[in-house]
Coordinates of C-alpha atoms in Angstrom, one line a residue:
Chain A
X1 CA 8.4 10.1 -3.2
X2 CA 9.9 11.5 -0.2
X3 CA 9.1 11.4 3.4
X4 CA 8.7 15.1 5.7
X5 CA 7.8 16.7 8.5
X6 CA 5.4 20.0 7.1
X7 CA 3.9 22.6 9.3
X8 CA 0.4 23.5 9.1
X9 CA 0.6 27.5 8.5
X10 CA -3.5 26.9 8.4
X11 CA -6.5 24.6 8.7
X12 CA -10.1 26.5 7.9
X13 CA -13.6 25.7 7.0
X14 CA -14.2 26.7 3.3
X15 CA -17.5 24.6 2.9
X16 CA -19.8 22.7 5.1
X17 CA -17.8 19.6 6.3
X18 CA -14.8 20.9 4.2
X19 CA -11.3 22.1 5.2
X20 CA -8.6 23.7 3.4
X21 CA -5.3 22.9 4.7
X22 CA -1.7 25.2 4.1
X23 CA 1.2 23.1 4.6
X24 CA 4.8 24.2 4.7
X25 CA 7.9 22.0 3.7
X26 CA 9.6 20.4 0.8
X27 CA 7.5 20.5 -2.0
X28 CA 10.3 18.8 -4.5
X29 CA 9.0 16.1 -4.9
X30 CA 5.5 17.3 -6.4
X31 CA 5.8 17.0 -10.6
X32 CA 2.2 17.4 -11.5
X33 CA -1.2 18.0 -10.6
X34 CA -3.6 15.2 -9.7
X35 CA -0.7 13.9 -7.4
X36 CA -1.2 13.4 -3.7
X37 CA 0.1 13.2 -0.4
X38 CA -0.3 10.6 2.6
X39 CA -0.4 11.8 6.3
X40 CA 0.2 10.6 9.3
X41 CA -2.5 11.3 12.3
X42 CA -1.9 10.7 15.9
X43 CA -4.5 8.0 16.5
X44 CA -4.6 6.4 13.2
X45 CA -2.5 3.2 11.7
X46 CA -2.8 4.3 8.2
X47 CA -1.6 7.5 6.6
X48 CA -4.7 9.2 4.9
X49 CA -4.3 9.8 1.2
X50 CA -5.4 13.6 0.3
X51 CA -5.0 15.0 -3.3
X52 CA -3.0 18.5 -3.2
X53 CA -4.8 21.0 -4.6
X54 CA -2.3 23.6 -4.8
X55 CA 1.7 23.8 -4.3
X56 CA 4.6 26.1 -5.0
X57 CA 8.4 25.4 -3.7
X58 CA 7.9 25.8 -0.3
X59 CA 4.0 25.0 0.4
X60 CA 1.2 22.2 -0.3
X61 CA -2.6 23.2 -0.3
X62 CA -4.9 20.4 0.2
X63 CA -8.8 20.6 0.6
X64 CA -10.7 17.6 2.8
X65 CA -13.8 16.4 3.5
X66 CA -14.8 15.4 7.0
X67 CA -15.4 11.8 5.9
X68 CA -14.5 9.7 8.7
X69 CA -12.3 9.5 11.9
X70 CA -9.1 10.3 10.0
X71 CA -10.6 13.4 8.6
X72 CA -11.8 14.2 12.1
X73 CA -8.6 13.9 13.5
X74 CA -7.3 16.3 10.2
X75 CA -9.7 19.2 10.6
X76 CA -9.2 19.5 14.6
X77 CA -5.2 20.7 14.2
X78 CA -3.8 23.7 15.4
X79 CA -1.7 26.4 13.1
X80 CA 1.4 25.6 13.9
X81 CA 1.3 21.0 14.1
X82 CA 3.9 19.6 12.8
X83 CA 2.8 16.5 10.3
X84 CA 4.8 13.7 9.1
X85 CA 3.9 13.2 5.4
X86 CA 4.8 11.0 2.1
X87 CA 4.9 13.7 -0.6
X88 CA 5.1 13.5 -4.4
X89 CA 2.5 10.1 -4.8
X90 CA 1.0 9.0 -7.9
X91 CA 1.3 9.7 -11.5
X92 CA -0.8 12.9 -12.1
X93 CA -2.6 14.6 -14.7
X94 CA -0.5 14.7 -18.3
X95 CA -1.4 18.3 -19.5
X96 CA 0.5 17.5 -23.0
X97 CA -2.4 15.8 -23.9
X98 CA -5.0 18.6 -22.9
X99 CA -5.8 19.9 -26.8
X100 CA -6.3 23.7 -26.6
X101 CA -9.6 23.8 -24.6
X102 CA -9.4 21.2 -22.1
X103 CA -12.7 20.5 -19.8
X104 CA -11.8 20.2 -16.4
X105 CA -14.5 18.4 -14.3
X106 CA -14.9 18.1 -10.1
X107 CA -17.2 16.5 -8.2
X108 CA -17.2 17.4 -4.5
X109 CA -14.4 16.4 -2.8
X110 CA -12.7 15.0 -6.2
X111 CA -12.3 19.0 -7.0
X112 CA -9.2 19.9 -5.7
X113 CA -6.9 18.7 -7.5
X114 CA -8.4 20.7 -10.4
X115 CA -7.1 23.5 -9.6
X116 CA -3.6 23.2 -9.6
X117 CA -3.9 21.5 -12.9
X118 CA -5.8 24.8 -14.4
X119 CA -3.1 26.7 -13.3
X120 CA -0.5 24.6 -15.1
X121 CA -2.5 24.7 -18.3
X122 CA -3.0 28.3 -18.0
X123 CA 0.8 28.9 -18.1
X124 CA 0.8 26.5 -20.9
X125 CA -1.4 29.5 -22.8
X126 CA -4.4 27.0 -22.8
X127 CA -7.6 28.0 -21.9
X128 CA -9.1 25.2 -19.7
X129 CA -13.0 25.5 -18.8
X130 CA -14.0 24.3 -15.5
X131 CA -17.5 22.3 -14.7
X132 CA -17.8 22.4 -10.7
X133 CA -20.0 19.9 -8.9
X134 CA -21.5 20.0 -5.6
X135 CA -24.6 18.5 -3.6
X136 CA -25.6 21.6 -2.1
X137 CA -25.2 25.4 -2.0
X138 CA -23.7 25.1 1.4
X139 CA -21.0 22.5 -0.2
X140 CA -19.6 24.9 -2.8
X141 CA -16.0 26.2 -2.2
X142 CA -13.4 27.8 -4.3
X143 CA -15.4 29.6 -7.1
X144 CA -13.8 32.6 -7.0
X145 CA -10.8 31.1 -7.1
X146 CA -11.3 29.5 -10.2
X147 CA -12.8 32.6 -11.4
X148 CA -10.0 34.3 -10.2
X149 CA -7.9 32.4 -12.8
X150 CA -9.6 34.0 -15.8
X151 CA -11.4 30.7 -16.7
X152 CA -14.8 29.8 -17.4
X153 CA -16.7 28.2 -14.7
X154 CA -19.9 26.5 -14.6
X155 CA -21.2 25.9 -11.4
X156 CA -23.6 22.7 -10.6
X157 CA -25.7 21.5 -8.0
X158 CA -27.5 18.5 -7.8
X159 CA -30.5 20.5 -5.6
X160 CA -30.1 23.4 -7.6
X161 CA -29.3 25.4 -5.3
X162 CA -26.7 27.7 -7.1
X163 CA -26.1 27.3 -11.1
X164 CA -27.0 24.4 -13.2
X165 CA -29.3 22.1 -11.4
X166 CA -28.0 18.6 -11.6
X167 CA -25.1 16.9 -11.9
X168 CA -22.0 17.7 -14.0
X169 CA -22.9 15.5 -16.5
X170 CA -26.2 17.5 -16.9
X171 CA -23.9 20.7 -17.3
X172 CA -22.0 18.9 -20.3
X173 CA -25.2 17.9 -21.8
X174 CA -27.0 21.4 -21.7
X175 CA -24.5 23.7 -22.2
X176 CA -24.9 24.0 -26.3
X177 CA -21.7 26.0 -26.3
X178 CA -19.4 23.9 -24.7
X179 CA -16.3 22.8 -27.5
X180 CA -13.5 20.9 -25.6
X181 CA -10.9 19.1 -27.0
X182 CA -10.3 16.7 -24.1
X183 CA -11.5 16.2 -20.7
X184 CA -9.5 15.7 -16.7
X185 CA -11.9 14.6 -14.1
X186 CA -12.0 13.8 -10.4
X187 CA -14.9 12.8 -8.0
X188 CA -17.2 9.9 -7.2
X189 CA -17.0 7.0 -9.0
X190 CA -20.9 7.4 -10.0
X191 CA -20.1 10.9 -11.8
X192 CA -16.8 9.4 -13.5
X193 CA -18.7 6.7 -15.1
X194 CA -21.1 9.2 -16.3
X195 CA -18.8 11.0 -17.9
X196 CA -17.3 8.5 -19.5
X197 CA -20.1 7.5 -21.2
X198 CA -21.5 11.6 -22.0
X199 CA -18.3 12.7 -23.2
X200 CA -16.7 11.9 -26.6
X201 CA -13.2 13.2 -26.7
X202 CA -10.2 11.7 -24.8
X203 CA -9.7 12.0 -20.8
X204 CA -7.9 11.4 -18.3
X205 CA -9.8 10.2 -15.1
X206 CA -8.1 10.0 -11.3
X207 CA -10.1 7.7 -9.0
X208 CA -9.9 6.5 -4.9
X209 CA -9.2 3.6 -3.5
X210 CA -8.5 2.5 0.0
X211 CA -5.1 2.1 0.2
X212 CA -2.7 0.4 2.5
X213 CA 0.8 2.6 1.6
X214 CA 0.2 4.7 -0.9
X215 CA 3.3 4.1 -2.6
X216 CA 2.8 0.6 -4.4
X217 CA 4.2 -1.4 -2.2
X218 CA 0.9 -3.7 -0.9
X219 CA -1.1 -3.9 -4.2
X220 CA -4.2 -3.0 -1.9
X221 CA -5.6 -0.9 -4.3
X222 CA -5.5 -2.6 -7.5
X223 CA -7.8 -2.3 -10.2
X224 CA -8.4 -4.0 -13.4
X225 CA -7.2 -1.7 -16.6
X226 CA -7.0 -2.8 -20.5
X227 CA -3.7 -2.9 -19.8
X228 CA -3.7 -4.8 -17.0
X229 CA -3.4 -4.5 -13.1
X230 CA -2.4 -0.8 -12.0
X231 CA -2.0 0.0 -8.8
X232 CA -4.1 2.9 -8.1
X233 CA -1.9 4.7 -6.0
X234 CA 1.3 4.8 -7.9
X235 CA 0.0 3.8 -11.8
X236 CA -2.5 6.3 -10.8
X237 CA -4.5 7.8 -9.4
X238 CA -5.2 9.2 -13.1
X239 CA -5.8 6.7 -15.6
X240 CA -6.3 7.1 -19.4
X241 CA -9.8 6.8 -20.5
X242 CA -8.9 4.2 -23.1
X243 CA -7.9 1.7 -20.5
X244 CA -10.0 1.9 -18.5
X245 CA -12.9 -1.1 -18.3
X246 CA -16.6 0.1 -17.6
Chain B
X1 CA 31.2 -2.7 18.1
X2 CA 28.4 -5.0 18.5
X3 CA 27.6 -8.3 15.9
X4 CA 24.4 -8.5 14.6
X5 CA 25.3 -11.4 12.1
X6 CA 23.3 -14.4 12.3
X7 CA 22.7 -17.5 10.5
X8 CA 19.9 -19.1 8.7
X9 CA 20.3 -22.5 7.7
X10 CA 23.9 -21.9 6.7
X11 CA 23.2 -18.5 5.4
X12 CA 24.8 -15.6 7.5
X13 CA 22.9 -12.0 7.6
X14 CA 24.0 -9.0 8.3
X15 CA 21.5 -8.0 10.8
X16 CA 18.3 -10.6 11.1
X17 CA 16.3 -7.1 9.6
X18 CA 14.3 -8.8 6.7
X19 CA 10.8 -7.0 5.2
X20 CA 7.6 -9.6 4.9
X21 CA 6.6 -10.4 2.1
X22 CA 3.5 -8.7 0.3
X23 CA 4.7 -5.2 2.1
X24 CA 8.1 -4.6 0.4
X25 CA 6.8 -5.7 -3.2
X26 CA 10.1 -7.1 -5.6
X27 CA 11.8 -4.5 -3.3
X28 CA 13.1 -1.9 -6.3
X29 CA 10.2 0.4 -5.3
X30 CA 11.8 1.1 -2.3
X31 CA 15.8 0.8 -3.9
X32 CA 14.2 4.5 -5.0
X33 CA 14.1 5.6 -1.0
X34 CA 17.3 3.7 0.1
X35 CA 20.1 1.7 -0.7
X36 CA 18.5 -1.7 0.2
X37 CA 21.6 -3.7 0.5
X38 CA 21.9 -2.8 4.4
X39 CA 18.8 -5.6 5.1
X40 CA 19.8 -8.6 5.8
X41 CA 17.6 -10.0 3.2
X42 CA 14.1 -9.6 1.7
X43 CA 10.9 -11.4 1.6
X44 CA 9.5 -11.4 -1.7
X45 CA 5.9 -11.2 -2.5
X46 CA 3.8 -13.9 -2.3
X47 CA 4.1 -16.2 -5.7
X48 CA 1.5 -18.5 -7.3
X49 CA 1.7 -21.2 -10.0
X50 CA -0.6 -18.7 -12.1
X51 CA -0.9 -15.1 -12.4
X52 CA -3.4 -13.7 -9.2
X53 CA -5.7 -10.5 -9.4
X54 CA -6.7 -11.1 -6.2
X55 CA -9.7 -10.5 -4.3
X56 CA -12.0 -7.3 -5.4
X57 CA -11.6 -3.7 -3.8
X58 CA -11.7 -2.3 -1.2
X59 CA -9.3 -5.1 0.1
X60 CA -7.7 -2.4 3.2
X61 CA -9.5 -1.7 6.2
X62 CA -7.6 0.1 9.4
X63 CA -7.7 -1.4 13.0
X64 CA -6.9 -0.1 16.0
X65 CA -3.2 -0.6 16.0
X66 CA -3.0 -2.1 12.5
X67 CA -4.8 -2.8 9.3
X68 CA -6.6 -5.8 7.3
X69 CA -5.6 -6.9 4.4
X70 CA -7.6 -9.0 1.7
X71 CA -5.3 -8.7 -1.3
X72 CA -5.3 -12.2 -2.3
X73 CA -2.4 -12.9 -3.2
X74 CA -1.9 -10.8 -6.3
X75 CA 1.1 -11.3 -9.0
X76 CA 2.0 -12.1 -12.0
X77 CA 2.2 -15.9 -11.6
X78 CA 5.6 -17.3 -11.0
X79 CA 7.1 -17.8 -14.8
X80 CA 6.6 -14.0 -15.0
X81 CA 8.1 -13.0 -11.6
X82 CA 11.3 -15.2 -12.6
X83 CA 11.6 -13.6 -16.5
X84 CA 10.5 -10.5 -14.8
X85 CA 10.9 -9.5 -11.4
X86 CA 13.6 -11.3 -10.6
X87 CA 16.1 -9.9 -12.7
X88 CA 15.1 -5.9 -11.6
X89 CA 15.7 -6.9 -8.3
X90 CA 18.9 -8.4 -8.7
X91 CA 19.8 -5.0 -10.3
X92 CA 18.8 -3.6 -6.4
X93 CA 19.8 -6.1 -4.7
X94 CA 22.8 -8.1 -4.2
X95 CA 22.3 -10.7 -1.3
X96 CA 20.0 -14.3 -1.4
X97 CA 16.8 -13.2 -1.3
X98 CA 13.6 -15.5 0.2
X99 CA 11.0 -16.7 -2.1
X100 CA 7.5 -16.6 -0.9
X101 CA 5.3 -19.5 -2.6
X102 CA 1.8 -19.8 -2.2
X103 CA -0.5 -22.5 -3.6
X104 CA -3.9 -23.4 -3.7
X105 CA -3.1 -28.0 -3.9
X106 CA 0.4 -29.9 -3.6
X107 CA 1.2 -30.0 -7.1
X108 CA 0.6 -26.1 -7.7
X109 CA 3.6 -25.6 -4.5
X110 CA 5.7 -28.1 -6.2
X111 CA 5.3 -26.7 -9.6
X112 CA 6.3 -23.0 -8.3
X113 CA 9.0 -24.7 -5.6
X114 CA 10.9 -26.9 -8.9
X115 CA 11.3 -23.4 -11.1
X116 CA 12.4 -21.7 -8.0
X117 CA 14.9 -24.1 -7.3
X118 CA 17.0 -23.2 -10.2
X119 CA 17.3 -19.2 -9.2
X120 CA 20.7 -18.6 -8.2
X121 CA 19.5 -15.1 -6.2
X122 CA 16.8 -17.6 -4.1
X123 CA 18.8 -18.5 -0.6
X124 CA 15.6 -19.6 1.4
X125 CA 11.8 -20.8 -0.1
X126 CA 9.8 -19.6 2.3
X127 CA 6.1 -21.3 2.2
X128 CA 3.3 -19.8 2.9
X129 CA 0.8 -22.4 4.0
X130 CA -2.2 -20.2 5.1
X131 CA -3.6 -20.4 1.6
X132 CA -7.0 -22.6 1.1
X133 CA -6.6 -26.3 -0.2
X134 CA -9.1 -26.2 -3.3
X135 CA -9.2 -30.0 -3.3
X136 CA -10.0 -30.1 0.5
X137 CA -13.1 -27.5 0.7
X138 CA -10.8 -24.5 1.1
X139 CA -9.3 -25.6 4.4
X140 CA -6.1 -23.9 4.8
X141 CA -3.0 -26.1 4.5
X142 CA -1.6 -25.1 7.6
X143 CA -4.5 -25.6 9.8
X144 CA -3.4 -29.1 11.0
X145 CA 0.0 -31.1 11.5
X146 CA -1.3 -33.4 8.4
X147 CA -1.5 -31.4 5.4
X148 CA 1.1 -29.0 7.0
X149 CA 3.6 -32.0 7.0
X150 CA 2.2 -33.5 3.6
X151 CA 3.2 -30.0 2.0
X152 CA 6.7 -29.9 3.3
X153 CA 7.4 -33.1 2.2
X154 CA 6.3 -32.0 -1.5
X155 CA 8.7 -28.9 -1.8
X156 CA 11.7 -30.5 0.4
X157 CA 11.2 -33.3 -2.9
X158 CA 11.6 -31.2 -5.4
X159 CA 14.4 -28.3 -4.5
X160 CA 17.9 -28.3 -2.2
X161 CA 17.3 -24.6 -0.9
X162 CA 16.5 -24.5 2.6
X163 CA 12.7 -24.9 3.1
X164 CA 11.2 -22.1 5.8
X165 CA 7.4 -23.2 6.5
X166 CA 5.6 -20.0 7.2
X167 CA 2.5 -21.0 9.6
X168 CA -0.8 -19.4 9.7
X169 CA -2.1 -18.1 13.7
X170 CA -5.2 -19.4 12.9
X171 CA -4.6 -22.4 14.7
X172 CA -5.4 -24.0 18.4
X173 CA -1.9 -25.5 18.4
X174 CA 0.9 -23.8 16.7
X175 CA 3.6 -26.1 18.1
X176 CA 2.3 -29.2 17.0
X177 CA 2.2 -27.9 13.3
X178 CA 5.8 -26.3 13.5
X179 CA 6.7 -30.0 14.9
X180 CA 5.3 -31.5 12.0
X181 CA 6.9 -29.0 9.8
X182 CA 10.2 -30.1 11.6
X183 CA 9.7 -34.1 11.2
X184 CA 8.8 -34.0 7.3
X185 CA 12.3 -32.0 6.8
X186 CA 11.9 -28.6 7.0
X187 CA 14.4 -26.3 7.8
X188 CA 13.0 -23.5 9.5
X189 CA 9.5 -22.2 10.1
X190 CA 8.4 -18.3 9.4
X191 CA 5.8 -17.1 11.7
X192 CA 3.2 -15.7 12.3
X193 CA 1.2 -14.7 8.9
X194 CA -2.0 -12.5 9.3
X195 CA -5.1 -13.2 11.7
X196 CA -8.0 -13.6 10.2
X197 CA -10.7 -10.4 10.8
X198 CA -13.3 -8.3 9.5
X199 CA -14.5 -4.7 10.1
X200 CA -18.4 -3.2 9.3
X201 CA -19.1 0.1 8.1
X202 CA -21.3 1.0 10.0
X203 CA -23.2 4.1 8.1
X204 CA -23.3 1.6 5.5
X205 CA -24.0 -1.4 7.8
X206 CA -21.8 -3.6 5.2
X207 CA -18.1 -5.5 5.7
X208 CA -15.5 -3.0 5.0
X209 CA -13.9 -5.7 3.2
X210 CA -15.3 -7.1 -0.3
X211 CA -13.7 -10.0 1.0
X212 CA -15.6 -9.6 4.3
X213 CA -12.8 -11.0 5.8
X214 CA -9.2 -10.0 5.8
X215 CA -5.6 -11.1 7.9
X216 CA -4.6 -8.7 10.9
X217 CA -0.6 -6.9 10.7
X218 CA -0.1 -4.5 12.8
X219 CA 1.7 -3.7 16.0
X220 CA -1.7 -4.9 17.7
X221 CA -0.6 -8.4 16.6
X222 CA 2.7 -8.3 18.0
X223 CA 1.9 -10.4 21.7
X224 CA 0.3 -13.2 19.9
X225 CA 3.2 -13.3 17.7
X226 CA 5.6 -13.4 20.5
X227 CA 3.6 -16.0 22.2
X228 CA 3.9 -18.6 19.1
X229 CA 7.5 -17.7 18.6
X230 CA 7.9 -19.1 21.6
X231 CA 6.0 -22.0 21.7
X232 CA 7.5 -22.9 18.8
X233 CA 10.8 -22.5 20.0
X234 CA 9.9 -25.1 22.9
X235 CA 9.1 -27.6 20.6
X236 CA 11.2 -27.3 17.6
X237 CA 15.2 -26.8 16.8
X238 CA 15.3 -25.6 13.4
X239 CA 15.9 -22.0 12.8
X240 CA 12.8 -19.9 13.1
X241 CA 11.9 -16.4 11.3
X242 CA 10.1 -14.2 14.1
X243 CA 7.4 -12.0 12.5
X244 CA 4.1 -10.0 13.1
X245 CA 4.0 -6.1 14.1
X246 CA 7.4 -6.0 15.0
X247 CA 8.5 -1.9 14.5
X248 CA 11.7 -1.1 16.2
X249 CA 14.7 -2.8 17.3
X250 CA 13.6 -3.5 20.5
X251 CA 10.9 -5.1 19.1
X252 CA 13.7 -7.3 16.9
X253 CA 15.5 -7.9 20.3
X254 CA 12.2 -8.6 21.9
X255 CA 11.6 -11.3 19.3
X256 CA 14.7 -12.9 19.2
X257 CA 14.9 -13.6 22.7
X258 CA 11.3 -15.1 22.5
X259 CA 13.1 -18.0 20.2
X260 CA 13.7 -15.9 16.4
X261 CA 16.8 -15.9 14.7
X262 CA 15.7 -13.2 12.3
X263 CA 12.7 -11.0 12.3
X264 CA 10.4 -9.6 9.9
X265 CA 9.0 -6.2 9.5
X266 CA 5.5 -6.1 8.0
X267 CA 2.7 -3.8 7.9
X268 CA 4.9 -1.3 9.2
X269 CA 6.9 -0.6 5.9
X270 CA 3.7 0.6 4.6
X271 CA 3.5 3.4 7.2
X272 CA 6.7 4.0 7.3
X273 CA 8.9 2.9 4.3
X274 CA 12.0 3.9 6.0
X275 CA 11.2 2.1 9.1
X276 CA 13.5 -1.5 7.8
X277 CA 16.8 1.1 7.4
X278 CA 15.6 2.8 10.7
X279 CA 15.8 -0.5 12.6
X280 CA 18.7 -1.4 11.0
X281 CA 20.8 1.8 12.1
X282 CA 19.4 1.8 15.7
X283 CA 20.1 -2.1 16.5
X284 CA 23.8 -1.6 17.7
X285 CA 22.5 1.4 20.3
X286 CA 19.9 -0.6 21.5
X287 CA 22.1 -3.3 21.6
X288 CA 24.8 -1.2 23.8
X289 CA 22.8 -0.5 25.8
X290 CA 21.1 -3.4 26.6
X291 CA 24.6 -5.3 27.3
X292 CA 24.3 -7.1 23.9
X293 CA 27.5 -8.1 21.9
X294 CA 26.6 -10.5 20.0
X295 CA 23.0 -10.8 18.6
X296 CA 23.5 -14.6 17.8
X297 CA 23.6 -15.3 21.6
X298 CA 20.4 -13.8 22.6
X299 CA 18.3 -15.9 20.6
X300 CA 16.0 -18.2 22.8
X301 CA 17.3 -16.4 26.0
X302 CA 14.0 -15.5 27.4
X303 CA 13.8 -19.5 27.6
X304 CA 16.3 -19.8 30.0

């Protein structure tokens, strides 16, 4: 972990209610995707925990939601703000244990970090298929980018608005085609612990909590594990399927 | 050059800089960020008899000017923090450390208090009566002089380390508990703990909280901490350990001239995890500049 000061280079509306971020500082802390950083917002006591969704040496990408007052605060800054930040949090996604054809699986807000972690498995000559989530058409964001990547993507709504209707559980389930050797996912807790019980191959699953630090010094986020407590925050945020208890 | 020595119950700090326990963990997590050997000690987390999940999740809400916390106590029980904690913080770690204990009846403190006892790296206990008395319908030890007094009599039994009662706010009349603290042997009191709140949700309409409830850090808590300090410091003359949103030195000087010989820092390692070695390196300059020379002497002096 390390502790910054990163300059937004921008802050724009991608989706309804949904920002992407560009940040600019040290980025040497960062080992893997699923990790996360933890701001801190004039007006607000606690940092806010936000996954990044993209990073090379010099810059972080992260995508919100407008959730609450933090979130608020987050979509309302200038080009050019100056934030102090904990960088490099959490464990992150293990890629060595994709297989060849790893199923990469969003939900909303939990689909950011996906993306930095297809990129990693595409340099690791892996070819990752992506199952996006979303409520609405109005929600979806990032697409092309994934499409961009060379990857498959199938594309889910729950109104069936735009691609599969239902959830990404549905897409799994319907999609004869689909072979994947294991699974990474991200989003609501709901979705998570349907996937857990649709899919049959290994995962890797990174979950929220609210946290007080962020760094695994409060134990506010604990959960229960096979193995144990973990601290969601620094054991995780991506825990193995196998210990996890549902 | 300025001193910022001073002396707890025959153990001399460095500075009086010493994190709270429950927000600096067994302290190696942040030995990563710093060299943790400038503090002038270190507040373990809170240890029970056996090992604590604590409450359920969510168990962090945010305040205006602080948080809530419902952890519960989590660890790993105190046989496991001594086989295991202990020893990777002594590899951080080289000064007598203070050993929070926690416990739900008498014999649970005295059980955790007796192993403690033998830890060479253990210079204070520090004990943290706020917890609920399961064999007096969850009243909280330190809600009255009584069972305040009838627990520092247990642990000063059964160890020789000096005994630092750590008193909940919660109370109409702080002094009169720090008194009886004082009268049944104790050598110091820590306070203030956490004040007791909720927060609702309300799109959900529902207690942020699992817990519903949860104990207020923060620098919002920092006047009422300021205020028992020093009604504490008119009615007792042991040593007393000045805590509750303190965030910068002049918050440390602030405290110690309320009646604190040493100050905690809470909630606001959390924030900011660098904020204990901050504080530590900006004492002498406030101290300069506010005429101090000798930290020792300012303790109380808003008293006189």
């Amino acid at each position: 972990m390390t502790q910054g000061i990163y300059k937004i280079l921008s802050n724009r509306c991608v989706a309804k209610n949904t920002f992407e971020m560009v940040l600019e500082g040290d980025t040497s802390s960062l080992r893997l995707p699923g990790q996360f950083i933890n701001i801190l917002l004039d007006g607000c006591f606690l940092r806010r925990p936000i996954s990044v969704c993209d990073y090379d040496s010099f810059h972080i990408t992260i995508i919100y939601k407008v959730v609450g007052k933090g979130t608020a605060l987050l979509s309302k800054l200038n080009e050019g703000t100056s934030l102090d930040i904990l960088c490099g949090l959490g464990n992150g996604f293990d890629t060595a244990k994709s297989g060849f054809s790893p199923l990469l699986i969003g939900g909303g807000a939990g689909i950011p970090p996906m993306y930095a972690l297809a990129k990693q498995l595409l340099i690791e000559k892996k070819k990752p298929i992506a199952i996006l989530g979303f409520n609405t058409a109005d929600e979806i964001f990032y697409r092309e980018k994934f499409e961009a990547l060379g990857m498959h993507v199938l594309l889910c709504t729950a109104d069936g608005s735009i691609g599969i209707k239902g959830f990404v559980t549905d897409a799994i389930r319907n999609t004869s085609y689909l072979d994947y050797s294991f699974y990474y996912a991200c989003g609501p807790e709901a979705m998570l612990k349907a996937i857990y019980h649709t899919c049959s191959t290994d995962g890797q699953m990174s979950f929220e909590e609210r946290m007080g630090c962020g760094f695994g010094a409060c134990m506010g986020c604990s959960c229960k594990t096979k193995y144990g407590n973990k601290r969601i925050c620094k054991d995780g945020p991506v825990l193995n399927k196998e210990e996890i208890l549902w | 050059m300025v001193d910022t020595k001073v002396c707890l119950s025959g153990l001399t700090l460095d500075n009086p800089i010493i994190p709270a326990s429950g927000t600096f963990g067994y302290g190696y997590e942040f030995a990563d960020l710093y060299d943790i050997n400038i503090l002038g000690s270190l507040s373990f987390k809170g240890t029970t008899k056996n090992p604590r999940f604590g409450n359920l999740t969510p168990r962090i809400a945010e305040t205006p000017c602080g948080m809530l916390n419902s952890v519960g106590l989590q660890n790993p029980g105190i046989e496991k923090v001594i086989s295991e904690e202990l020893p990777k913080l002594a590899a951080c770690f080289h000064k007598p450390v203070v050993a929070n204990i926690s416990g739900f009846s008498a014999e649970e403190y005295a059980y955790c208090c007796k192993l403690i006892d033998q830890q060479p790296q253990v210079g204070i206990i520090e004990v943290n009566i706020s917890c609920p008395n399961v064999h007096n319908g969850g009243m909280s030890f330190g809600t009255t002089p009584e069972s305040a007094a009838a627990i520092t009599k247990t642990v000063k039994s059964v160890t020789t380390k000096p005994v630092y009662m750590k008193l909940s706010p919660n109370v109409a009349d702080i002094a009169s508990i720090a008194k009886a603290c004082e009268e049944s042997g104790a050598d110091g009191i820590s306070l203030i703990n956490t004040l007791m709140g909720m927060r609702i949700d309300i799109k959900r309409k529902k207690p942020i909280l699992a817990n519903i409830t949860g104990g207020l850090s923060g620098n919002a808590i920092f006047p009422i901490a300021l205020r028992m300090v020093w009604q504490v410091y008119e009615a007792v003359s042991i040593p007393i350990i000045g805590m509750g949103g303190v965030s910068s030195a002049e918050d440390v000087i602030e405290m110690m001239l309320a009646g604190a010989t040493a100050v905690q820092v809470g909630a606001a390692n959390l924030i900011h995890p660098f904020i204990c070695k901050d504080i530590i390196e900006n004492l002498p300059s406030v101290m300069q500049k506010l005429g101090i020379s000798n930290l020792k002497q300012i303790i109380g002096g808003a008293h006189q």
